[in-house]
Amino acid sequence: MSAPLHELGFLEAADALAQKTVSSAELTAALLDRSEKLEPALNSLTWFDREAALAQARAADAARAAGDARPFLGVPIAIKDLLNVKGQPCTAGSNILKGYVAPYDATVIARLRAAGCVFVSRTNTDEFAMGGSTETSAYGPTRNPWDVARVPGGSSGGSAAAVAARLAPAALASDTGGSIRQPAAFCGVTGFKPTYGRVPRYGCTAFASSLDQVGPISRSVEDAAAVYQLIAGLDPRDSTTSPRPVEDVLPAVRAARDLKGLKLGLPKEYFVEGLDPEIEQLTRAAVDQCRALGAEIVDVELPHSRYGIACYYILAPAEASANLARYDGVRYGFRAEAGDLQEMYEQTRARGFGAEVKRRVILGTYVLSSGFHDAYYLRAQKVRTLIRGDFERAFARCDAILGPVTPTPAFRVGEKTSDPVQMYLGDVFTVNVNLAGICGLSVPCGFTAAGLPAGLHVVGPAFREDLALKIGAAYQHATEWHRKRPVDPQGGRP
Amino acid sequence: MSDYVPSIGLEVHVQLKTRTKMFCACPAHEEGTPNVAVCPVCLGLPGALPTMNREAIRKTVKVGLMIGSEISLRSTFDRKNYFYPDMPKNFQISQQAAPLCIGGSVEIEVGGQKKTIRVNHIHQEEDAAKITHLENSSEIDYNRASTPLMELVTEPDMSSPDEAIAFLTALKEMLVYAGISDCNLELGHVRCDVNSSVRPAGTDKLGVKCEIKNMNTFKGIHRALEYELERQMETLRAGGKLTQETRRWDDVAGVTLPMRSKEYAHDYRYFPEPDLPPVTLDAATVEAWRAELPELPAAKRARFIRDYGLPEYDAGVLTADPAIAGYFEATAQKSQNFKAVSNWVMGELLRALGEKGETIADAKIAPEALAALIALVDAKTINMPAAKEVFQILFDRGGEPAAIVKEKGLAQVSDTGAIDGFAEQAIAANEKVAAEFRGGKEAALMFLVGQVMKLSRGKANPQLAADALRRKLQG
């Protein structure tokens, strides 16, 4: 008997559909059945509509029967609840957007729709992508499929958990300070944040506009590359997208077997106190594997790395404070009835937003306020330039940079909710990649003694997605970590 | 002389005449059904992003070029944060750190005195939605949200309400001329924040500034300034102190009133708009835009006086509207008689347009036709009453003057034989009047000329008729 349908990856599903060994309706139904079964334990999805998804799948099957040969026709994909899909709810994990139905497709969604993909479910996220554990979601925390007592990471914890638990072959997610890579590492799946400006943000509910980037979470680098290629490229609706053509990286990614001729940098700043010893050991083993594959490992310096967290937690909230101002109860979403306009604003936002969002809006408002603007916002912009310069200098010495994705494996649900600073420190290895606007890949690189996954971070220069993906693919070709899967969780939520 | 000297500065917001809105493809200037010219971008829906309207940039840069600003080849946009339901994102995309146009000046003339008003800068921004407050609710029309706006900020160089109005009039004339804006005040195309202060005569330091927000008629601005300057001076004369504040004009009561600090006390928390890359222009583009600029009204007036030999009054009337000026020039090019062209345009044409409530664009009379009509008058083919009749026909339905003259039989009778006949008939029928003329009453001749005209049904050349009568009566 062949493997169950839900085990099919994104490219495998495309092949199976092309060979007509399975229909999109069968595959979609299998994923929905599985979602219904596992969701009580995982809470990785915010919404799915069996009939809507099946209707889309049947339409894809009918098109294929009529001779439509689009390569990804009928392939299901899950979508982070931050991305607007026309006719579906889009709440960004927040009560303030309760009942809001998107009237338009995000550009990435329009591209997947044009490719024929089926939007099978929407995945949980920290509220407005603000968090590293998916615990700030208005829908409650998502659980890590490897240990339901632990968090899946965040903010794209729903996407990572759903892909790890085989509720979808792949998912779209977004990454502002590590929100794709960190949950991918926590859940033992592959996550890819492209270069800023590579993937259109139009229709991705904004958290921090100069840092947000949409990317895939999948079970292999090949699948990540396939999804990435579908969504990348210039968008006239997003002025920050690059006009560079998107090259076809898939053949090179599929053919990647070794790392000969590549210089991979190892920043000494990434192996410091606070790094969990097991994570350090797993990362070093992965680096050794890369060396064994033919890469030359060189030391590089990223001296301003240690200012990354402080810089990020000024700039991201500053932008967010403006981006989230539109949620005011006037036009859409939740509105608190109140006596006058001012009170309506206050009550709507007081009740509509959760604590973490409020914390960041207040923080962002503060750092932009007259009298503080120069000391915080302006200073942070200068630090951001220095961090970008660190990477430019490092990439003069190496092709890509390796390191850990997270300082620790997945922590317990509730463990850090009362200590936001501890939560923020979890972003230490990922935020600098967003601040520098470059690309980063997280690939599974082993397990702790407790059976929790760890991720290897492959950081590439701007617009060298091809390089980061090839390195990750060669590593996955030589290792089995990405093929490990969690035991299906049983029953309801612990 | 007054004991206090006023200083007035203006912040002028002007809606640009563009096809689409500032940051999306929705049509701008949709005045009909509310909330139809809207999309995710101008409604500030989650995930929507702005994109730049280059036409708006071009128009604002052209204003800068007209007033001699320095054009920023790299300008940036900023978010101006404040909450109000007319602002869908609760921030306005504006320019603070690096506006499009820096400096510049506008010449005004009040009471024969010329004066230069300096401009601090012009920046590009988006308009807010239109909000109508009803008794127990408010209605918001987002058609206007994100209409392209330019904001021009002057230095406090004006010293009377008349100067402020002269500045606005000169600016408006320029903007209409260059097709930057229709400047329709009733439609809210031009809105002003008016800053004023007074200082003791003979001192240099500006007094305490008061700002009157959101003025949208020139008359209102004049009245508000008259009131406000007087209020400030009275306060100081009475030994009182002024505080820097924002006020609003109550048009009915004719007074300015302080606004509650809550209504305006904002820390706008400007920061660079991360969704829009800087707007970069190259010098060649700016020069190409400069080449598109029309001749400005003052220069055109001077040229009309010089090249067409027109009186200053005529030049002023003809250049007040670029379309009229264009019509004049098109006609003058086909005519030898510039003053006659000016008279016809200022007189019959503007009258006829006014009666019909039309603009020159609607007029059916082609410049060539008016020139031909003037030529017929100058050649004495038709007389003035006939020419006015022909003009009205040309104005109503167009056509060729010569053909109309022929069709209506309006050509002057210059045939002396025919005129002699009419003269004899007139004398025969009016022996008494003829006797009076012979008796030395010169005025009696005019009566007889009138009779000849009547007999010829208006077609006789009056000069020839008079000559014929004189000959017959004196001969």
mmCIF file with all atom_site columns, N, CA and C in Angstrom, chain B residues 325-372:
data_model
loop_
_atom_site.group_PDB
_atom_site.id
_atom_site.type_symbol
_atom_site.label_atom_id
_atom_site.label_alt_id
_atom_site.label_comp_id
_atom_site.label_asym_id
_atom_site.label_entity_id
_atom_site.label_seq_id
_atom_site.pdbx_PDB_ins_code
_atom_site.Cartn_x
_atom_site.Cartn_y
_atom_site.Cartn_z
_atom_site.occupancy
_atom_site.B_iso_or_equiv
_atom_site.pdbx_formal_charge
_atom_site.auth_seq_id
_atom_site.auth_comp_id
_atom_site.auth_asym_id
_atom_site.auth_atom_id
_atom_site.pdbx_PDB_model_num
ATOM 1   N N  . ALA B 1 325 ? -7.598  83.892 -23.494 1.00 0.00 ? 325 ALA B N  1
ATOM 2   C CA . ALA B 1 325 ? -6.357  84.424 -24.066 1.00 0.00 ? 325 ALA B CA 1
ATOM 3   C C  . ALA B 1 325 ? -5.983  83.626 -25.318 1.00 0.00 ? 325 ALA B C  1
ATOM 4   N N  . GLY B 1 326 ? -6.144  82.335 -25.230 1.00 0.00 ? 326 GLY B N  1
ATOM 5   C CA . GLY B 1 326 ? -5.817  81.464 -26.365 1.00 0.00 ? 326 GLY B CA 1
ATOM 6   C C  . GLY B 1 326 ? -6.725  81.770 -27.553 1.00 0.00 ? 326 GLY B C  1
ATOM 7   N N  . TYR B 1 327 ? -8.000  81.999 -27.251 1.00 0.00 ? 327 TYR B N  1
ATOM 8   C CA . TYR B 1 327 ? -8.961  82.299 -28.316 1.00 0.00 ? 327 TYR B CA 1
ATOM 9   C C  . TYR B 1 327 ? -8.607  83.630 -28.982 1.00 0.00 ? 327 TYR B C  1
ATOM 10  N N  . PHE B 1 328 ? -8.249  84.595 -28.127 1.00 0.00 ? 328 PHE B N  1
ATOM 11  C CA . PHE B 1 328 ? -7.851  85.899 -28.672 1.00 0.00 ? 328 PHE B CA 1
ATOM 12  C C  . PHE B 1 328 ? -6.675  85.738 -29.632 1.00 0.00 ? 328 PHE B C  1
ATOM 13  N N  . GLU B 1 329 ? -5.662  84.985 -29.178 1.00 0.00 ? 329 GLU B N  1
ATOM 14  C CA . GLU B 1 329 ? -4.461  84.865 -29.998 1.00 0.00 ? 329 GLU B CA 1
ATOM 15  C C  . GLU B 1 329 ? -4.744  84.130 -31.297 1.00 0.00 ? 329 GLU B C  1
ATOM 16  N N  . ALA B 1 330 ? -5.574  83.102 -31.223 1.00 0.00 ? 330 ALA B N  1
ATOM 17  C CA . ALA B 1 330 ? -5.909  82.345 -32.431 1.00 0.00 ? 330 ALA B CA 1
ATOM 18  C C  . ALA B 1 330 ? -6.624  83.254 -33.435 1.00 0.00 ? 330 ALA B C  1
ATOM 19  N N  . THR B 1 331 ? -7.483  84.135 -32.919 1.00 0.00 ? 331 THR B N  1
ATOM 20  C CA . THR B 1 331 ? -8.216  85.053 -33.804 1.00 0.00 ? 331 THR B CA 1
ATOM 21  C C  . THR B 1 331 ? -7.274  86.130 -34.344 1.00 0.00 ? 331 THR B C  1
ATOM 22  N N  . ALA B 1 332 ? -6.437  86.659 -33.444 1.00 0.00 ? 332 ALA B N  1
ATOM 23  C CA . ALA B 1 332 ? -5.529  87.737 -33.837 1.00 0.00 ? 332 ALA B CA 1
ATOM 24  C C  . ALA B 1 332 ? -4.579  87.285 -34.944 1.00 0.00 ? 332 ALA B C  1
ATOM 25  N N  . GLN B 1 333 ? -4.211  85.987 -34.887 1.00 0.00 ? 333 GLN B N  1
ATOM 26  C CA . GLN B 1 333 ? -3.306  85.469 -35.917 1.00 0.00 ? 333 GLN B CA 1
ATOM 27  C C  . GLN B 1 333 ? -3.920  85.532 -37.319 1.00 0.00 ? 333 GLN B C  1
ATOM 28  N N  . LYS B 1 334 ? -5.258  85.535 -37.390 1.00 0.00 ? 334 LYS B N  1
ATOM 29  C CA . LYS B 1 334 ? -5.930  85.538 -38.689 1.00 0.00 ? 334 LYS B CA 1
ATOM 30  C C  . LYS B 1 334 ? -6.405  86.947 -39.055 1.00 0.00 ? 334 LYS B C  1
ATOM 31  N N  . SER B 1 335 ? -6.095  87.911 -38.188 1.00 0.00 ? 335 SER B N  1
ATOM 32  C CA . SER B 1 335 ? -6.656  89.245 -38.382 1.00 0.00 ? 335 SER B CA 1
ATOM 33  C C  . SER B 1 335 ? -5.557  90.295 -38.421 1.00 0.00 ? 335 SER B C  1
ATOM 34  N N  . GLN B 1 336 ? -5.865  91.443 -39.044 1.00 0.00 ? 336 GLN B N  1
ATOM 35  C CA . GLN B 1 336 ? -4.929  92.564 -39.067 1.00 0.00 ? 336 GLN B CA 1
ATOM 36  C C  . GLN B 1 336 ? -5.278  93.539 -37.936 1.00 0.00 ? 336 GLN B C  1
ATOM 37  N N  . ASN B 1 337 ? -6.520  93.439 -37.467 1.00 0.00 ? 337 ASN B N  1
ATOM 38  C CA . ASN B 1 337 ? -7.050  94.455 -36.563 1.00 0.00 ? 337 ASN B CA 1
ATOM 39  C C  . ASN B 1 337 ? -7.156  93.917 -35.133 1.00 0.00 ? 337 ASN B C  1
ATOM 40  N N  . PHE B 1 338 ? -6.003  93.989 -34.389 1.00 0.00 ? 338 PHE B N  1
ATOM 41  C CA . PHE B 1 338 ? -5.940  93.370 -33.055 1.00 0.00 ? 338 PHE B CA 1
ATOM 42  C C  . PHE B 1 338 ? -6.910  94.017 -32.075 1.00 0.00 ? 338 PHE B C  1
ATOM 43  N N  . LYS B 1 339 ? -7.030  95.345 -32.163 1.00 0.00 ? 339 LYS B N  1
ATOM 44  C CA . LYS B 1 339 ? -7.903  96.035 -31.216 1.00 0.00 ? 339 LYS B CA 1
ATOM 45  C C  . LYS B 1 339 ? -9.353  95.622 -31.445 1.00 0.00 ? 339 LYS B C  1
ATOM 46  N N  . ALA B 1 340 ? -9.725  95.447 -32.738 1.00 0.00 ? 340 ALA B N  1
ATOM 47  C CA . ALA B 1 340 ? -11.091 95.009 -33.021 1.00 0.00 ? 340 ALA B CA 1
ATOM 48  C C  . ALA B 1 340 ? -11.312 93.601 -32.474 1.00 0.00 ? 340 ALA B C  1
ATOM 49  N N  . VAL B 1 341 ? -10.306 92.745 -32.620 1.00 0.00 ? 341 VAL B N  1
ATOM 50  C CA . VAL B 1 341 ? -10.425 91.384 -32.077 1.00 0.00 ? 341 VAL B CA 1
ATOM 51  C C  . VAL B 1 341 ? -10.651 91.468 -30.571 1.00 0.00 ? 341 VAL B C  1
ATOM 52  N N  . SER B 1 342 ? -9.833  92.289 -29.916 1.00 0.00 ? 342 SER B N  1
ATOM 53  C CA . SER B 1 342 ? -9.960  92.460 -28.470 1.00 0.00 ? 342 SER B CA 1
ATOM 54  C C  . SER B 1 342 ? -11.365 92.948 -28.108 1.00 0.00 ? 342 SER B C  1
ATOM 55  N N  . ASN B 1 343 ? -11.856 93.945 -28.862 1.00 0.00 ? 343 ASN B N  1
ATOM 56  C CA . ASN B 1 343 ? -13.197 94.478 -28.566 1.00 0.00 ? 343 ASN B CA 1
ATOM 57  C C  . ASN B 1 343 ? -14.274 93.402 -28.712 1.00 0.00 ? 343 ASN B C  1
ATOM 58  N N  . TRP B 1 344 ? -14.173 92.645 -29.779 1.00 0.00 ? 344 TRP B N  1
ATOM 59  C CA . TRP B 1 344 ? -15.179 91.596 -30.003 1.00 0.00 ? 344 TRP B CA 1
ATOM 60  C C  . TRP B 1 344 ? -15.123 90.524 -28.910 1.00 0.00 ? 344 TRP B C  1
ATOM 61  N N  . VAL B 1 345 ? -13.905 90.133 -28.549 1.00 0.00 ? 345 VAL B N  1
ATOM 62  C CA . VAL B 1 345 ? -13.774 89.064 -27.538 1.00 0.00 ? 345 VAL B CA 1
ATOM 63  C C  . VAL B 1 345 ? -14.260 89.568 -26.182 1.00 0.00 ? 345 VAL B C  1
ATOM 64  N N  . MET B 1 346 ? -13.789 90.771 -25.794 1.00 0.00 ? 346 MET B N  1
ATOM 65  C CA . MET B 1 346 ? -14.178 91.305 -24.479 1.00 0.00 ? 346 MET B CA 1
ATOM 66  C C  . MET B 1 346 ? -15.664 91.659 -24.443 1.00 0.00 ? 346 MET B C  1
ATOM 67  N N  . GLY B 1 347 ? -16.156 92.097 -25.599 1.00 0.00 ? 347 GLY B N  1
ATOM 68  C CA . GLY B 1 347 ? -17.543 92.563 -25.630 1.00 0.00 ? 347 GLY B CA 1
ATOM 69  C C  . GLY B 1 347 ? -18.519 91.444 -25.955 1.00 0.00 ? 347 GLY B C  1
ATOM 70  N N  . GLU B 1 348 ? -18.764 91.266 -27.246 1.00 0.00 ? 348 GLU B N  1
ATOM 71  C CA . GLU B 1 348 ? -19.815 90.335 -27.686 1.00 0.00 ? 348 GLU B CA 1
ATOM 72  C C  . GLU B 1 348 ? -19.590 88.902 -27.198 1.00 0.00 ? 348 GLU B C  1
ATOM 73  N N  . LEU B 1 349 ? -18.340 88.444 -27.336 1.00 0.00 ? 349 LEU B N  1
ATOM 74  C CA . LEU B 1 349 ? -18.091 87.031 -27.015 1.00 0.00 ? 349 LEU B CA 1
ATOM 75  C C  . LEU B 1 349 ? -18.313 86.734 -25.524 1.00 0.00 ? 349 LEU B C  1
ATOM 76  N N  . LEU B 1 350 ? -17.686 87.531 -24.636 1.00 0.00 ? 350 LEU B N  1
ATOM 77  C CA . LEU B 1 350 ? -17.850 87.290 -23.197 1.00 0.00 ? 350 LEU B CA 1
ATOM 78  C C  . LEU B 1 350 ? -19.310 87.488 -22.782 1.00 0.00 ? 350 LEU B C  1
ATOM 79  N N  . ARG B 1 351 ? -19.991 88.461 -23.429 1.00 0.00 ? 351 ARG B N  1
ATOM 80  C CA . ARG B 1 351 ? -21.404 88.679 -23.106 1.00 0.00 ? 351 ARG B CA 1
ATOM 81  C C  . ARG B 1 351 ? -22.220 87.440 -23.480 1.00 0.00 ? 351 ARG B C  1
ATOM 82  N N  . ALA B 1 352 ? -21.996 86.974 -24.718 1.00 0.00 ? 352 ALA B N  1
ATOM 83  C CA . ALA B 1 352 ? -22.769 85.825 -25.199 1.00 0.00 ? 352 ALA B CA 1
ATOM 84  C C  . ALA B 1 352 ? -22.495 84.575 -24.365 1.00 0.00 ? 352 ALA B C  1
ATOM 85  N N  . LEU B 1 353 ? -21.239 84.389 -23.992 1.00 0.00 ? 353 LEU B N  1
ATOM 86  C CA . LEU B 1 353 ? -20.887 83.230 -23.151 1.00 0.00 ? 353 LEU B CA 1
ATOM 87  C C  . LEU B 1 353 ? -21.575 83.352 -21.802 1.00 0.00 ? 353 LEU B C  1
ATOM 88  N N  . GLY B 1 354 ? -21.530 84.549 -21.259 1.00 0.00 ? 354 GLY B N  1
ATOM 89  C CA . GLY B 1 354 ? -22.133 84.791 -19.944 1.00 0.00 ? 354 GLY B CA 1
ATOM 90  C C  . GLY B 1 354 ? -23.625 84.526 -19.971 1.00 0.00 ? 354 GLY B C  1
ATOM 91  N N  . GLU B 1 355 ? -24.286 84.975 -21.027 1.00 0.00 ? 355 GLU B N  1
ATOM 92  C CA . GLU B 1 355 ? -25.737 84.776 -21.132 1.00 0.00 ? 355 GLU B CA 1
ATOM 93  C C  . GLU B 1 355 ? -26.099 83.308 -21.155 1.00 0.00 ? 355 GLU B C  1
ATOM 94  N N  . LYS B 1 356 ? -25.264 82.546 -21.873 1.00 0.00 ? 356 LYS B N  1
ATOM 95  C CA . LYS B 1 356 ? -25.570 81.120 -22.012 1.00 0.00 ? 356 LYS B CA 1
ATOM 96  C C  . LYS B 1 356 ? -24.956 80.275 -20.898 1.00 0.00 ? 356 LYS B C  1
ATOM 97  N N  . GLY B 1 357 ? -24.130 80.909 -20.066 1.00 0.00 ? 357 GLY B N  1
ATOM 98  C CA . GLY B 1 357 ? -23.450 80.160 -19.021 1.00 0.00 ? 357 GLY B CA 1
ATOM 99  C C  . GLY B 1 357 ? -22.502 79.126 -19.600 1.00 0.00 ? 357 GLY B C  1
ATOM 100 N N  . GLU B 1 358 ? -21.864 79.485 -20.701 1.00 0.00 ? 358 GLU B N  1
ATOM 101 C CA . GLU B 1 358 ? -20.951 78.550 -21.365 1.00 0.00 ? 358 GLU B CA 1
ATOM 102 C C  . GLU B 1 358 ? -19.508 79.001 -21.193 1.00 0.00 ? 358 GLU B C  1
ATOM 103 N N  . THR B 1 359 ? -18.581 78.119 -21.502 1.00 0.00 ? 359 THR B N  1
ATOM 104 C CA . THR B 1 359 ? -17.178 78.509 -21.534 1.00 0.00 ? 359 THR B CA 1
ATOM 105 C C  . THR B 1 359 ? -16.747 78.542 -22.995 1.00 0.00 ? 359 THR B C  1
ATOM 106 N N  . ILE B 1 360 ? -15.566 79.096 -23.186 1.00 0.00 ? 360 ILE B N  1
ATOM 107 C CA . ILE B 1 360 ? -15.064 79.273 -24.542 1.00 0.00 ? 360 ILE B CA 1
ATOM 108 C C  . ILE B 1 360 ? -14.965 77.931 -25.276 1.00 0.00 ? 360 ILE B C  1
ATOM 109 N N  . ALA B 1 361 ? -14.759 76.872 -24.488 1.00 0.00 ? 361 ALA B N  1
ATOM 110 C CA . ALA B 1 361 ? -14.646 75.547 -25.109 1.00 0.00 ? 361 ALA B CA 1
ATOM 111 C C  . ALA B 1 361 ? -15.949 75.153 -25.802 1.00 0.00 ? 361 ALA B C  1
ATOM 112 N N  . ASP B 1 362 ? -17.077 75.696 -25.307 1.00 0.00 ? 362 ASP B N  1
ATOM 113 C CA . ASP B 1 362 ? -18.377 75.340 -25.891 1.00 0.00 ? 362 ASP B CA 1
ATOM 114 C C  . ASP B 1 362 ? -18.708 76.183 -27.116 1.00 0.00 ? 362 ASP B C  1
ATOM 115 N N  . ALA B 1 363 ? -17.993 77.320 -27.310 1.00 0.00 ? 363 ALA B N  1
ATOM 116 C CA . ALA B 1 363 ? -18.390 78.289 -28.343 1.00 0.00 ? 363 ALA B CA 1
ATOM 117 C C  . ALA B 1 363 ? -18.269 77.685 -29.739 1.00 0.00 ? 363 ALA B C  1
ATOM 118 N N  . LYS B 1 364 ? -19.279 77.938 -30.565 1.00 0.00 ? 364 LYS B N  1
ATOM 119 C CA . LYS B 1 364 ? -19.301 77.377 -31.912 1.00 0.00 ? 364 LYS B CA 1
ATOM 120 C C  . LYS B 1 364 ? -18.601 78.286 -32.908 1.00 0.00 ? 364 LYS B C  1
ATOM 121 N N  . ILE B 1 365 ? -18.389 79.555 -32.499 1.00 0.00 ? 365 ILE B N  1
ATOM 122 C CA . ILE B 1 365 ? -17.756 80.491 -33.427 1.00 0.00 ? 365 ILE B CA 1
ATOM 123 C C  . ILE B 1 365 ? -16.243 80.256 -33.445 1.00 0.00 ? 365 ILE B C  1
ATOM 124 N N  . ALA B 1 366 ? -15.730 79.853 -34.597 1.00 0.00 ? 366 ALA B N  1
ATOM 125 C CA . ALA B 1 366 ? -14.300 79.565 -34.719 1.00 0.00 ? 366 ALA B CA 1
ATOM 126 C C  . ALA B 1 366 ? -13.528 80.875 -34.788 1.00 0.00 ? 366 ALA B C  1
ATOM 127 N N  . PRO B 1 367 ? -12.284 80.894 -34.279 1.00 0.00 ? 367 PRO B N  1
ATOM 128 C CA . PRO B 1 367 ? -11.473 82.111 -34.349 1.00 0.00 ? 367 PRO B CA 1
ATOM 129 C C  . PRO B 1 367 ? -11.383 82.635 -35.784 1.00 0.00 ? 367 PRO B C  1
ATOM 130 N N  . GLU B 1 368 ? -11.258 81.728 -36.765 1.00 0.00 ? 368 GLU B N  1
ATOM 131 C CA . GLU B 1 368 ? -11.177 82.126 -38.174 1.00 0.00 ? 368 GLU B CA 1
ATOM 132 C C  . GLU B 1 368 ? -12.436 82.899 -38.570 1.00 0.00 ? 368 GLU B C  1
ATOM 133 N N  . ALA B 1 369 ? -13.595 82.438 -38.077 1.00 0.00 ? 369 ALA B N  1
ATOM 134 C CA . ALA B 1 369 ? -14.862 83.062 -38.434 1.00 0.00 ? 369 ALA B CA 1
ATOM 135 C C  . ALA B 1 369 ? -14.951 84.474 -37.861 1.00 0.00 ? 369 ALA B C  1
ATOM 136 N N  . LEU B 1 370 ? -14.486 84.625 -36.592 1.00 0.00 ? 370 LEU B N  1
ATOM 137 C CA . LEU B 1 370 ? -14.523 85.963 -35.999 1.00 0.00 ? 370 LEU B CA 1
ATOM 138 C C  . LEU B 1 370 ? -13.587 86.898 -36.755 1.00 0.00 ? 370 LEU B C  1
ATOM 139 N N  . ALA B 1 371 ? -12.401 86.379 -37.108 1.00 0.00 ? 371 ALA B N  1
ATOM 140 C CA . ALA B 1 371 ? -11.446 87.191 -37.866 1.00 0.00 ? 371 ALA B CA 1
ATOM 141 C C  . ALA B 1 371 ? -12.058 87.600 -39.208 1.00 0.00 ? 371 ALA B C  1
ATOM 142 N N  . ALA B 1 372 ? -12.734 86.698 -39.861 1.00 0.00 ? 372 ALA B N  1
ATOM 143 C CA . ALA B 1 372 ? -13.353 86.984 -41.159 1.00 0.00 ? 372 ALA B CA 1
ATOM 144 C C  . ALA B 1 372 ? -14.462 88.023 -41.008 1.00 0.00 ? 372 ALA B C  1
#
